[in-house]
């Protein structure tokens, strides 16, 4: 008997949209109206194709769009917090006309990646979507700004993929949900905790991951490598940091790194739920939710993301959230700790603001070893030097 999977995918079945007859589909796509997708939609298309967004089998229709915004569920029932949409502007709507299917392209000159069977074209409700996903209409919010620039219409329908988008980076780390699930089985892990990140990992996050690992079989560090805002640390630099950290400080048989092809939306609590559901599809049974998960600026309260998990019925999400406080090195405890475990004062704790850390790194100075592993600090110092930041 083969080993069972760690956890069932969201909705019960792991979606796989890759066509078994890609050549025929590619020929068909040649004769269809063509739609060029933007960077965020390209990430979504890849996630849909590999089943990271199971049970979705395409870009959502109007009924789901409103059900998600009104009730954080798909019309068919499963929990879901972010509408996965494909935008069209007025010109594109006219160009498509009454076509039954369109070809999706990664760029003007690119070959089609997928065929979308047109189910409907509907008008997006920008205000409702901004408030429902981001909780704000402020155009300074990067997600709201992106929404403002998106077309007025959404194109919905099932997707059949010809191939996955091409990548030239992180190739050994690009595991699909089927592949992470197979890897967990191979390693004999029954329980796995997933860690979402779009930052270099310092000691605080290493500590949280290791606390979580104490109660499960394995750890999946799952950095997001789709589009992020310009001032986030580039994903190739982050990956070098993860590699150095894994080399020096993580048990190889208990921890692995793979990449998450999603683009950041900065939707805070709604994105935290969405990240958890996607990690369940990758086979994670547990998911770390830190402070201000997927937040940006001061749009969300520190614990808003953690609290939103409690609004779902037990078992509805399937994956178990593990909530963590911020952590630090305490000189009196002589170890990593959090406000939950350390009774001492700020004076005993090694805490540095993000601004202070960037300042030190820019000056070529390693933060204290209690804050950053020296190997990680050196990579960040070198990257800042190279970029002239
Ligand atoms: Zn202490």
mmCIF file of C-alpha atoms and ligand atoms in Angstrom:
data_model
loop_
_atom_site.group_PDB
_atom_site.id
_atom_site.type_symbol
_atom_site.label_atom_id
_atom_site.label_comp_id
_atom_site.label_asym_id
_atom_site.label_seq_id
_atom_site.Cartn_x
_atom_site.Cartn_y
_atom_site.Cartn_z
ATOM 1 C CA UNK A 1 0.000 0.000 0.000
ATOM 2 C CA UNK A 2 1.364 3.470 -0.864
ATOM 3 C CA UNK A 3 1.716 5.909 2.018
ATOM 4 C CA UNK A 4 -1.368 8.116 2.372
ATOM 5 C CA UNK A 5 -1.065 11.869 1.806
ATOM 6 C CA UNK A 6 -0.580 14.160 4.798
ATOM 7 C CA UNK A 7 -3.875 16.017 4.222
ATOM 8 C CA UNK A 8 -6.615 16.152 1.571
ATOM 9 C CA UNK A 9 -6.452 19.104 -0.852
ATOM 10 C CA UNK A 10 -8.953 21.937 -0.359
ATOM 11 C CA UNK A 11 -12.268 20.738 -1.770
ATOM 12 C CA UNK A 12 -11.040 17.136 -1.802
ATOM 13 C CA UNK A 13 -9.269 16.797 -5.159
ATOM 14 C CA UNK A 14 -5.897 18.113 -6.278
ATOM 15 C CA UNK A 15 -6.562 20.007 -9.508
ATOM 16 C CA UNK A 16 -4.224 19.460 -12.462
ATOM 17 C CA UNK A 17 -4.973 21.639 -15.484
ATOM 18 C CA UNK A 18 -2.045 20.562 -17.670
ATOM 19 C CA UNK A 19 -3.446 19.085 -20.877
ATOM 20 C CA UNK A 20 -2.448 15.534 -21.728
ATOM 21 C CA UNK A 21 -2.558 16.552 -25.401
ATOM 22 C CA UNK A 22 -0.616 19.807 -25.309
ATOM 23 C CA UNK A 23 0.241 19.789 -29.036
ATOM 24 C CA UNK A 24 -3.392 19.737 -30.156
ATOM 25 C CA UNK A 25 -4.288 22.389 -27.602
ATOM 26 C CA UNK A 26 -1.385 24.581 -28.765
ATOM 27 C CA UNK A 27 -2.620 24.283 -32.371
ATOM 28 C CA UNK A 28 -6.132 25.211 -31.278
ATOM 29 C CA UNK A 29 -4.763 28.204 -29.343
ATOM 30 C CA UNK A 30 -3.133 29.592 -32.503
ATOM 31 C CA UNK A 31 -6.569 30.340 -33.966
ATOM 32 C CA UNK A 32 -8.113 31.903 -30.865
ATOM 33 C CA UNK A 33 -8.242 35.553 -29.771
ATOM 34 C CA UNK A 34 -5.167 36.234 -27.636
ATOM 35 C CA UNK A 35 -5.071 37.804 -24.211
ATOM 36 C CA UNK A 36 -1.772 38.848 -22.604
ATOM 37 C CA UNK A 37 -1.894 38.323 -18.847
ATOM 38 C CA UNK A 38 -0.088 40.595 -16.372
ATOM 39 C CA UNK A 39 2.533 39.437 -13.856
ATOM 40 C CA UNK A 40 0.010 38.768 -11.065
ATOM 41 C CA UNK A 41 -2.336 36.882 -13.401
ATOM 42 C CA UNK A 42 0.587 34.860 -14.740
ATOM 43 C CA UNK A 43 1.389 33.736 -11.189
ATOM 44 C CA UNK A 44 -2.270 32.893 -10.630
ATOM 45 C CA UNK A 45 -2.359 30.947 -13.886
ATOM 46 C CA UNK A 46 0.647 28.890 -12.793
ATOM 47 C CA UNK A 47 -0.915 28.293 -9.369
ATOM 48 C CA UNK A 48 -4.213 27.234 -10.975
ATOM 49 C CA UNK A 49 -2.408 24.918 -13.397
ATOM 50 C CA UNK A 50 -0.515 22.997 -10.725
ATOM 51 C CA UNK A 51 -3.459 22.781 -8.320
ATOM 52 C CA UNK A 52 -2.118 25.218 -5.715
ATOM 53 C CA UNK A 53 -5.530 26.902 -5.878
ATOM 54 C CA UNK A 54 -7.603 23.696 -5.727
ATOM 55 C CA UNK A 55 -10.588 23.466 -6.003
ATOM 56 C CA UNK A 56 -10.472 26.318 -8.556
ATOM 57 C CA UNK A 57 -10.188 25.106 -12.148
ATOM 58 C CA UNK A 58 -10.080 28.552 -13.730
ATOM 59 C CA UNK A 59 -10.573 32.262 -13.119
ATOM 60 C CA UNK A 60 -13.648 32.844 -10.980
ATOM 61 C CA UNK A 61 -17.067 33.820 -12.308
ATOM 62 C CA UNK A 62 -19.336 36.572 -11.037
ATOM 63 C CA UNK A 63 -21.226 34.361 -8.592
ATOM 64 C CA UNK A 64 -18.022 33.212 -6.890
ATOM 65 C CA UNK A 65 -16.584 36.743 -7.078
ATOM 66 C CA UNK A 66 -19.450 38.100 -4.984
ATOM 67 C CA UNK A 67 -19.684 35.039 -2.725
ATOM 68 C CA UNK A 68 -15.979 35.434 -1.851
ATOM 69 C CA UNK A 69 -16.313 39.157 -1.133
ATOM 70 C CA UNK A 70 -19.604 38.768 0.770
ATOM 71 C CA UNK A 71 -18.898 35.646 2.809
ATOM 72 C CA UNK A 72 -15.280 34.434 2.352
ATOM 73 C CA UNK A 73 -16.581 31.291 0.639
ATOM 74 C CA UNK A 74 -16.976 29.996 -2.893
ATOM 75 C CA UNK A 75 -20.583 29.708 -4.074
ATOM 76 C CA UNK A 76 -20.141 25.922 -3.869
ATOM 77 C CA UNK A 77 -19.208 26.093 -0.177
ATOM 78 C CA UNK A 78 -15.457 25.854 0.498
ATOM 79 C CA UNK A 79 -13.773 28.717 2.360
ATOM 80 C CA UNK A 80 -12.039 31.184 0.019
ATOM 81 C CA UNK A 81 -10.955 34.760 0.679
ATOM 82 C CA UNK A 82 -9.486 36.303 -2.472
ATOM 83 C CA UNK A 83 -11.164 36.402 -5.914
ATOM 84 C CA UNK A 84 -8.756 35.024 -8.516
ATOM 85 C CA UNK A 85 -9.650 37.123 -11.531
ATOM 86 C CA UNK A 86 -8.449 37.759 -15.064
ATOM 87 C CA UNK A 87 -8.861 41.393 -16.093
ATOM 88 C CA UNK A 88 -9.995 42.733 -19.436
ATOM 89 C CA UNK A 89 -10.350 46.318 -20.547
ATOM 90 C CA UNK A 90 -13.116 47.556 -22.839
ATOM 91 C CA UNK A 91 -10.962 47.163 -25.976
ATOM 92 C CA UNK A 92 -10.158 43.534 -25.131
ATOM 93 C CA UNK A 93 -13.819 42.753 -24.460
ATOM 94 C CA UNK A 94 -14.686 44.070 -27.940
ATOM 95 C CA UNK A 95 -11.788 42.199 -29.514
ATOM 96 C CA UNK A 96 -12.864 38.887 -27.990
ATOM 97 C CA UNK A 97 -16.417 39.423 -29.207
ATOM 98 C CA UNK A 98 -18.435 36.261 -28.769
ATOM 99 C CA UNK A 99 -15.451 33.873 -28.855
ATOM 100 C CA UNK A 100 -16.037 30.619 -26.978
ATOM 101 C CA UNK A 101 -12.384 30.372 -25.974
ATOM 102 C CA UNK A 102 -9.284 32.564 -25.800
ATOM 103 C CA UNK A 103 -5.563 31.850 -25.653
ATOM 104 C CA UNK A 104 -3.613 33.222 -22.657
ATOM 105 C CA UNK A 105 -0.126 34.570 -23.386
ATOM 106 C CA UNK A 106 2.654 35.512 -20.940
ATOM 107 C CA UNK A 107 3.768 38.415 -23.168
ATOM 108 C CA UNK A 108 2.910 40.031 -26.499
ATOM 109 C CA UNK A 109 5.429 37.888 -28.389
ATOM 110 C CA UNK A 110 5.086 34.756 -26.257
ATOM 111 C CA UNK A 111 3.551 31.427 -27.261
ATOM 112 C CA UNK A 112 0.171 30.607 -25.663
ATOM 113 C CA UNK A 113 0.328 29.032 -22.214
ATOM 114 C CA UNK A 114 -3.297 28.033 -21.873
ATOM 115 C CA UNK A 115 -6.748 28.061 -23.357
ATOM 116 C CA UNK A 116 -9.592 29.545 -21.347
ATOM 117 C CA UNK A 117 -13.143 28.437 -22.172
ATOM 118 C CA UNK A 118 -15.114 31.665 -21.895
ATOM 119 C CA UNK A 119 -17.924 31.139 -19.397
ATOM 120 C CA UNK A 120 -18.727 34.797 -18.780
ATOM 121 C CA UNK A 121 -17.414 38.340 -18.852
ATOM 122 C CA UNK A 122 -18.587 40.544 -16.013
ATOM 123 C CA UNK A 123 -17.938 43.991 -14.652
ATOM 124 C CA UNK A 124 -15.800 44.163 -11.528
ATOM 125 C CA UNK A 125 -17.020 46.092 -8.510
ATOM 126 C CA UNK A 126 -13.840 47.988 -7.680
ATOM 127 C CA UNK A 127 -15.038 49.508 -4.441
ATOM 128 C CA UNK A 128 -16.437 46.249 -3.108
ATOM 129 C CA UNK A 129 -13.308 44.356 -4.145
ATOM 130 C CA UNK A 130 -10.937 46.928 -2.579
ATOM 131 C CA UNK A 131 -12.801 46.918 0.717
ATOM 132 C CA UNK A 132 -13.491 43.163 0.674
ATOM 133 C CA UNK A 133 -9.919 42.079 -0.074
ATOM 134 C CA UNK A 134 -7.729 44.909 1.231
ATOM 135 C CA UNK A 135 -10.045 46.536 3.760
ATOM 136 C CA UNK A 136 -9.233 49.955 2.316
ATOM 137 C CA UNK A 137 -9.705 52.083 -0.803
ATOM 138 C CA UNK A 138 -6.481 53.994 -0.189
ATOM 139 C CA UNK A 139 -4.534 54.173 -3.452
ATOM 140 C CA UNK A 140 -1.268 54.203 -1.498
ATOM 141 C CA UNK A 141 -1.940 50.525 -0.742
ATOM 142 C CA UNK A 142 -0.048 48.512 -3.404
ATOM 143 C CA UNK A 143 -2.918 46.030 -3.834
ATOM 144 C CA UNK A 144 -5.525 48.765 -4.211
ATOM 145 C CA UNK A 145 -3.259 50.581 -6.678
ATOM 146 C CA UNK A 146 -2.947 47.398 -8.766
ATOM 147 C CA UNK A 147 -6.708 46.919 -8.648
ATOM 148 C CA UNK A 148 -7.228 50.495 -9.811
ATOM 149 C CA UNK A 149 -5.055 49.826 -12.845
ATOM 150 C CA UNK A 150 -6.764 46.534 -13.710
ATOM 151 C CA UNK A 151 -9.372 46.419 -16.456
ATOM 152 C CA UNK A 152 -13.044 47.097 -15.706
ATOM 153 C CA UNK A 153 -14.077 43.567 -16.677
ATOM 154 C CA UNK A 154 -13.254 40.045 -15.544
ATOM 155 C CA UNK A 155 -13.009 37.080 -17.875
ATOM 156 C CA UNK A 156 -14.086 33.843 -16.240
ATOM 157 C CA UNK A 157 -13.857 30.233 -17.277
ATOM 158 C CA UNK A 158 -12.106 26.914 -17.000
ATOM 159 C CA UNK A 159 -8.447 26.767 -17.951
ATOM 160 C CA UNK A 160 -6.624 24.058 -19.876
ATOM 161 C CA UNK A 161 -2.880 24.596 -19.784
ATOM 162 C CA UNK A 162 -0.512 23.838 -22.622
ATOM 163 C CA UNK A 163 2.559 24.196 -20.430
ATOM 164 C CA UNK A 164 3.783 25.944 -17.299
ATOM 165 C CA UNK A 165 5.301 29.431 -17.574
ATOM 166 C CA UNK A 166 9.041 29.244 -18.249
ATOM 167 C CA UNK A 167 11.438 30.140 -15.472
ATOM 168 C CA UNK A 168 15.202 30.419 -15.422
ATOM 169 C CA UNK A 169 15.620 30.625 -11.647
ATOM 170 C CA UNK A 170 15.123 28.355 -8.628
ATOM 171 C CA UNK A 171 14.603 25.346 -10.913
ATOM 172 C CA UNK A 172 15.466 22.698 -8.266
ATOM 173 C CA UNK A 173 13.036 24.399 -5.891
ATOM 174 C CA UNK A 174 9.988 24.664 -8.135
ATOM 175 C CA UNK A 175 7.976 21.778 -6.742
ATOM 176 C CA UNK A 176 4.285 21.531 -7.616
ATOM 177 C CA UNK A 177 1.783 20.502 -4.936
ATOM 178 C CA UNK A 178 1.864 16.954 -6.320
ATOM 179 C CA UNK A 179 5.666 16.993 -5.981
ATOM 180 C CA UNK A 180 5.795 18.384 -2.430
ATOM 181 C CA UNK A 181 3.182 15.804 -1.453
ATOM 182 C CA UNK A 182 5.311 13.047 -2.998
ATOM 183 C CA UNK A 183 8.389 14.381 -1.222
ATOM 184 C CA UNK A 184 6.579 14.413 2.145
ATOM 185 C CA UNK A 185 5.522 10.785 1.560
ATOM 186 C CA UNK A 186 9.064 9.832 0.600
ATOM 187 C CA UNK A 187 10.341 11.396 3.809
ATOM 188 C CA UNK A 188 7.664 9.640 5.827
ATOM 189 C CA UNK A 189 6.250 12.895 7.197
ATOM 190 C CA UNK A 190 2.651 12.683 8.449
ATOM 191 C CA UNK A 191 2.525 16.275 9.659
ATOM 192 C CA UNK A 192 4.223 19.223 8.007
ATOM 193 C CA UNK A 193 4.265 22.884 8.946
ATOM 194 C CA UNK A 194 4.447 25.451 6.141
ATOM 195 C CA UNK A 195 6.176 28.810 6.521
ATOM 196 C CA UNK A 196 5.308 31.638 4.143
ATOM 197 C CA UNK A 197 7.977 34.286 3.699
ATOM 198 C CA UNK A 198 8.927 37.171 1.456
ATOM 199 C CA UNK A 199 11.850 38.274 3.625
ATOM 200 C CA UNK A 200 15.272 37.008 4.605
ATOM 201 C CA UNK A 201 15.006 34.772 7.663
ATOM 202 C CA UNK A 202 16.589 36.158 10.808
ATOM 203 C CA UNK A 203 16.833 34.400 14.163
ATOM 204 C CA UNK A 204 13.308 35.377 15.214
ATOM 205 C CA UNK A 205 11.699 33.489 12.318
ATOM 206 C CA UNK A 206 14.169 30.619 12.603
ATOM 207 C CA UNK A 207 13.090 30.272 16.227
ATOM 208 C CA UNK A 208 9.373 30.269 15.349
ATOM 209 C CA UNK A 209 9.910 27.653 12.638
ATOM 210 C CA UNK A 210 11.852 25.450 15.023
ATOM 211 C CA UNK A 211 9.238 25.832 17.763
ATOM 212 C CA UNK A 212 6.657 24.631 15.244
ATOM 213 C CA UNK A 213 8.921 21.807 14.078
ATOM 214 C CA UNK A 214 9.084 20.520 17.659
ATOM 215 C CA UNK A 215 5.443 19.368 17.341
ATOM 216 C CA UNK A 216 5.327 18.126 13.708
ATOM 217 C CA UNK A 217 7.388 15.794 11.507
ATOM 218 C CA UNK A 218 8.670 18.275 8.942
ATOM 219 C CA UNK A 219 9.104 21.920 8.002
ATOM 220 C CA UNK A 220 8.457 23.387 4.549
ATOM 221 C CA UNK A 221 9.987 26.835 4.177
ATOM 222 C CA UNK A 222 7.967 28.143 1.248
ATOM 223 C CA UNK A 223 9.194 31.541 0.082
ATOM 224 C CA UNK A 224 6.951 33.495 -2.234
ATOM 225 C CA UNK A 225 8.786 34.246 -5.481
ATOM 226 C CA UNK A 226 6.105 35.902 -7.630
ATOM 227 C CA UNK A 227 5.959 39.677 -7.957
ATOM 228 C CA UNK A 228 6.550 41.725 -4.798
ATOM 229 C CA UNK A 229 6.784 45.482 -4.343
ATOM 230 C CA UNK A 230 10.058 47.127 -5.356
ATOM 231 C CA UNK A 231 11.480 47.661 -1.877
ATOM 232 C CA UNK A 232 11.214 44.028 -0.758
ATOM 233 C CA UNK A 233 14.501 42.057 -0.809
ATOM 234 C CA UNK A 234 14.828 40.387 -4.261
ATOM 235 C CA UNK A 235 13.962 36.694 -4.273
ATOM 236 C CA UNK A 236 17.376 35.505 -5.533
ATOM 237 C CA UNK A 237 19.090 37.218 -2.574
ATOM 238 C CA UNK A 238 16.546 35.737 -0.183
ATOM 239 C CA UNK A 239 17.126 32.294 -1.653
ATOM 240 C CA UNK A 240 20.881 32.543 -1.021
ATOM 241 C CA UNK A 241 20.058 33.419 2.593
ATOM 242 C CA UNK A 242 17.769 30.376 2.966
ATOM 243 C CA UNK A 243 20.424 28.128 1.462
ATOM 244 C CA UNK A 244 23.080 29.414 3.886
ATOM 245 C CA UNK A 245 20.720 29.004 6.814
ATOM 246 C CA UNK A 246 19.736 25.467 5.812
ATOM 247 C CA UNK A 247 23.381 24.535 5.275
ATOM 248 C CA UNK A 248 24.396 25.682 8.737
ATOM 249 C CA UNK A 249 21.425 25.371 11.044
ATOM 250 C CA UNK A 250 18.581 23.118 9.825
ATOM 251 C CA UNK A 251 18.317 19.321 10.003
ATOM 252 C CA UNK A 252 18.214 18.112 6.388
ATOM 253 C CA UNK A 253 15.875 15.213 7.092
ATOM 254 C CA UNK A 254 13.346 17.436 8.851
ATOM 255 C CA UNK A 255 13.293 20.622 6.780
ATOM 256 C CA UNK A 256 13.101 21.572 3.114
ATOM 257 C CA UNK A 257 12.803 24.680 0.942
ATOM 258 C CA UNK A 258 10.608 24.951 -2.110
ATOM 259 C CA UNK A 259 9.231 28.064 -3.792
ATOM 260 C CA UNK A 260 5.690 29.404 -3.900
ATOM 261 C CA UNK A 261 4.996 30.991 -7.311
ATOM 262 C CA UNK A 262 2.337 33.402 -6.030
ATOM 263 C CA UNK A 263 2.501 37.163 -6.403
ATOM 264 C CA UNK A 264 2.073 39.252 -3.255
ATOM 265 C CA UNK A 265 -1.221 41.093 -2.892
ATOM 266 C CA UNK A 266 -0.498 42.632 0.548
ATOM 267 C CA UNK A 267 -4.075 41.816 1.579
ATOM 268 C CA UNK A 268 -3.102 41.013 5.177
ATOM 269 C CA UNK A 269 -5.719 38.809 6.911
ATOM 270 C CA UNK A 270 -7.520 37.736 3.704
ATOM 271 C CA UNK A 271 -4.211 36.777 2.132
ATOM 272 C CA UNK A 272 -3.155 34.893 5.263
ATOM 273 C CA UNK A 273 -6.180 32.591 4.892
ATOM 274 C CA UNK A 274 -5.537 32.262 1.178
ATOM 275 C CA UNK A 275 -1.854 31.425 1.829
ATOM 276 C CA UNK A 276 -2.913 28.766 4.339
ATOM 277 C CA UNK A 277 -5.366 27.142 1.909
ATOM 278 C CA UNK A 278 -2.718 27.073 -0.814
ATOM 279 C CA UNK A 279 -0.207 25.452 1.589
ATOM 280 C CA UNK A 280 -2.801 22.818 2.437
ATOM 281 C CA UNK A 281 -2.876 22.031 -1.277
ATOM 282 C CA UNK A 282 0.904 21.626 -1.161
ATOM 283 C CA UNK A 283 0.349 19.038 1.582
ATOM 284 C CA UNK A 284 1.007 21.064 4.736
ATOM 285 C CA UNK A 285 -1.061 20.101 7.781
ATOM 286 C CA UNK A 286 -0.014 23.174 9.788
ATOM 287 C CA UNK A 287 0.689 26.767 8.849
ATOM 288 C CA UNK A 288 2.597 29.444 10.744
ATOM 289 C CA UNK A 289 0.743 32.736 11.125
ATOM 290 C CA UNK A 290 2.915 35.472 12.518
ATOM 291 C CA UNK A 291 2.187 39.045 13.384
ATOM 292 C CA UNK A 292 0.785 41.199 10.562
ATOM 293 C CA UNK A 293 0.915 38.315 8.079
ATOM 294 C CA UNK A 294 0.957 39.573 4.449
ATOM 295 C CA UNK A 295 0.546 43.096 5.753
ATOM 296 C CA UNK A 296 1.949 46.341 4.421
ATOM 297 C CA UNK A 297 2.341 49.718 6.073
ATOM 298 C CA UNK A 298 -0.097 50.065 8.957
ATOM 299 C CA UNK A 299 -3.258 48.936 7.166
ATOM 300 C CA UNK A 300 -3.838 45.902 9.380
ATOM 301 C CA UNK A 301 -3.697 45.326 13.113
ATOM 302 C CA UNK A 302 -0.892 43.129 14.425
ATOM 303 C CA UNK A 303 -3.216 40.231 15.213
ATOM 304 C CA UNK A 304 -5.934 40.746 12.556
ATOM 305 C CA UNK A 305 -4.680 37.862 10.419
ATOM 306 C CA UNK A 306 -4.533 35.493 13.395
ATOM 307 C CA UNK A 307 -8.040 36.529 14.468
ATOM 308 C CA UNK A 308 -9.557 35.950 11.038
ATOM 309 C CA UNK A 309 -8.726 32.236 11.274
ATOM 310 C CA UNK A 310 -11.162 32.042 14.183
ATOM 311 C CA UNK A 311 -14.062 33.213 12.018
ATOM 312 C CA UNK A 312 -14.127 29.875 10.210
ATOM 313 C CA UNK A 313 -15.864 26.794 11.562
ATOM 314 C CA UNK A 314 -13.506 24.155 12.967
ATOM 315 C CA UNK A 315 -12.339 21.927 10.133
ATOM 316 C CA UNK A 316 -13.457 24.304 7.412
ATOM 317 C CA UNK A 317 -9.926 25.295 6.506
ATOM 318 C CA UNK A 318 -8.501 21.852 7.267
ATOM 319 C CA UNK A 319 -4.992 23.131 7.822
ATOM 320 C CA UNK A 320 -4.185 24.085 11.434
ATOM 321 C CA UNK A 321 -2.893 27.617 11.964
ATOM 322 C CA UNK A 322 -0.075 27.989 14.490
ATOM 323 C CA UNK A 323 -0.103 31.521 15.867
ATOM 324 C CA UNK A 324 3.136 33.112 16.986
ATOM 325 C CA UNK A 325 4.194 36.222 18.851
ATOM 326 C CA UNK A 326 7.264 38.177 17.812
ATOM 327 C CA UNK A 327 10.395 36.655 19.251
ATOM 328 C CA UNK A 328 13.859 37.849 20.235
ATOM 329 C CA UNK A 329 17.046 36.891 22.012
ATOM 330 C CA UNK A 330 16.889 37.622 25.765
ATOM 331 C CA UNK A 331 20.164 38.109 27.587
ATOM 332 C CA UNK A 332 18.689 37.082 30.934
ATOM 333 C CA UNK A 333 16.925 33.971 29.527
ATOM 334 C CA UNK A 334 20.112 33.304 27.521
ATOM 335 C CA UNK A 335 18.076 32.165 24.575
ATOM 336 C CA UNK A 336 15.390 32.978 22.047
ATOM 337 C CA UNK A 337 12.074 33.810 23.656
ATOM 338 C CA UNK A 338 8.843 35.748 23.174
ATOM 339 C CA UNK A 339 6.661 37.947 25.388
ATOM 340 C CA UNK A 340 4.813 34.713 26.137
ATOM 341 C CA UNK A 341 7.869 32.965 27.587
ATOM 342 C CA UNK A 342 10.196 35.705 28.831
ATOM 343 C CA UNK A 343 9.428 37.736 31.966
ATOM 344 C CA UNK A 344 12.247 40.259 31.478
ATOM 345 C CA UNK A 345 12.198 43.831 30.272
ATOM 346 C CA UNK A 346 13.006 45.399 26.898
ATOM 347 C CA UNK A 347 16.474 46.253 28.235
ATOM 348 C CA UNK A 348 17.360 42.576 28.413
ATOM 349 C CA UNK A 349 16.109 41.808 24.904
ATOM 350 C CA UNK A 350 17.996 42.180 21.640
ATOM 351 C CA UNK A 351 15.476 43.866 19.345
ATOM 352 C CA UNK A 352 16.257 45.957 16.292
ATOM 353 C CA UNK A 353 13.854 47.763 13.996
ATOM 354 C CA UNK A 354 13.812 46.866 10.304
ATOM 355 C CA UNK A 355 15.117 50.359 9.557
ATOM 356 C CA UNK A 356 18.038 49.923 11.972
ATOM 357 C CA UNK A 357 18.942 46.516 10.480
ATOM 358 C CA UNK A 358 18.937 47.926 6.942
ATOM 359 C CA UNK A 359 21.112 50.826 8.115
ATOM 360 C CA UNK A 360 23.668 48.428 9.637
ATOM 361 C CA UNK A 361 23.734 46.165 6.604
ATOM 362 C CA UNK A 362 24.106 49.146 4.266
ATOM 363 C CA UNK A 363 27.090 50.280 6.334
ATOM 364 C CA UNK A 364 28.627 46.819 5.894
ATOM 365 C CA UNK A 365 28.019 45.977 9.534
ATOM 366 C CA UNK A 366 26.664 42.635 10.771
ATOM 367 C CA UNK A 367 23.715 42.876 13.163
ATOM 368 C CA UNK A 368 24.406 41.078 16.491
ATOM 369 C CA UNK A 369 24.632 37.270 16.205
ATOM 370 C CA UNK A 370 21.637 37.123 18.514
ATOM 371 C CA UNK A 371 19.630 38.826 15.762
ATOM 372 C CA UNK A 372 21.032 37.439 12.476
ATOM 373 C CA UNK A 373 23.164 34.467 11.584
ATOM 374 C CA UNK A 374 26.480 35.911 10.321
ATOM 375 C CA UNK A 375 26.212 33.861 7.102
ATOM 376 C CA UNK A 376 22.868 35.533 6.339
ATOM 377 C CA UNK A 377 24.111 38.990 7.297
ATOM 378 C CA UNK A 378 27.104 38.647 4.960
ATOM 379 C CA UNK A 379 24.874 37.738 1.993
ATOM 380 C CA UNK A 380 22.647 40.747 2.634
ATOM 381 C CA UNK A 381 25.637 43.087 3.052
ATOM 382 C CA UNK A 382 27.116 41.842 -0.210
ATOM 383 C CA UNK A 383 23.781 42.181 -2.056
ATOM 384 C CA UNK A 384 23.337 45.768 -0.851
ATOM 385 C CA UNK A 385 26.853 46.617 -1.898
ATOM 386 C CA UNK A 386 26.279 45.107 -5.365
ATOM 387 C CA UNK A 387 22.963 46.902 -5.886
ATOM 388 C CA UNK A 388 24.401 50.217 -4.699
ATOM 389 C CA UNK A 389 21.503 50.480 -2.253
HETATM 390 ZN ZN1 LIG B 1 14.018 36.802 29.254
#
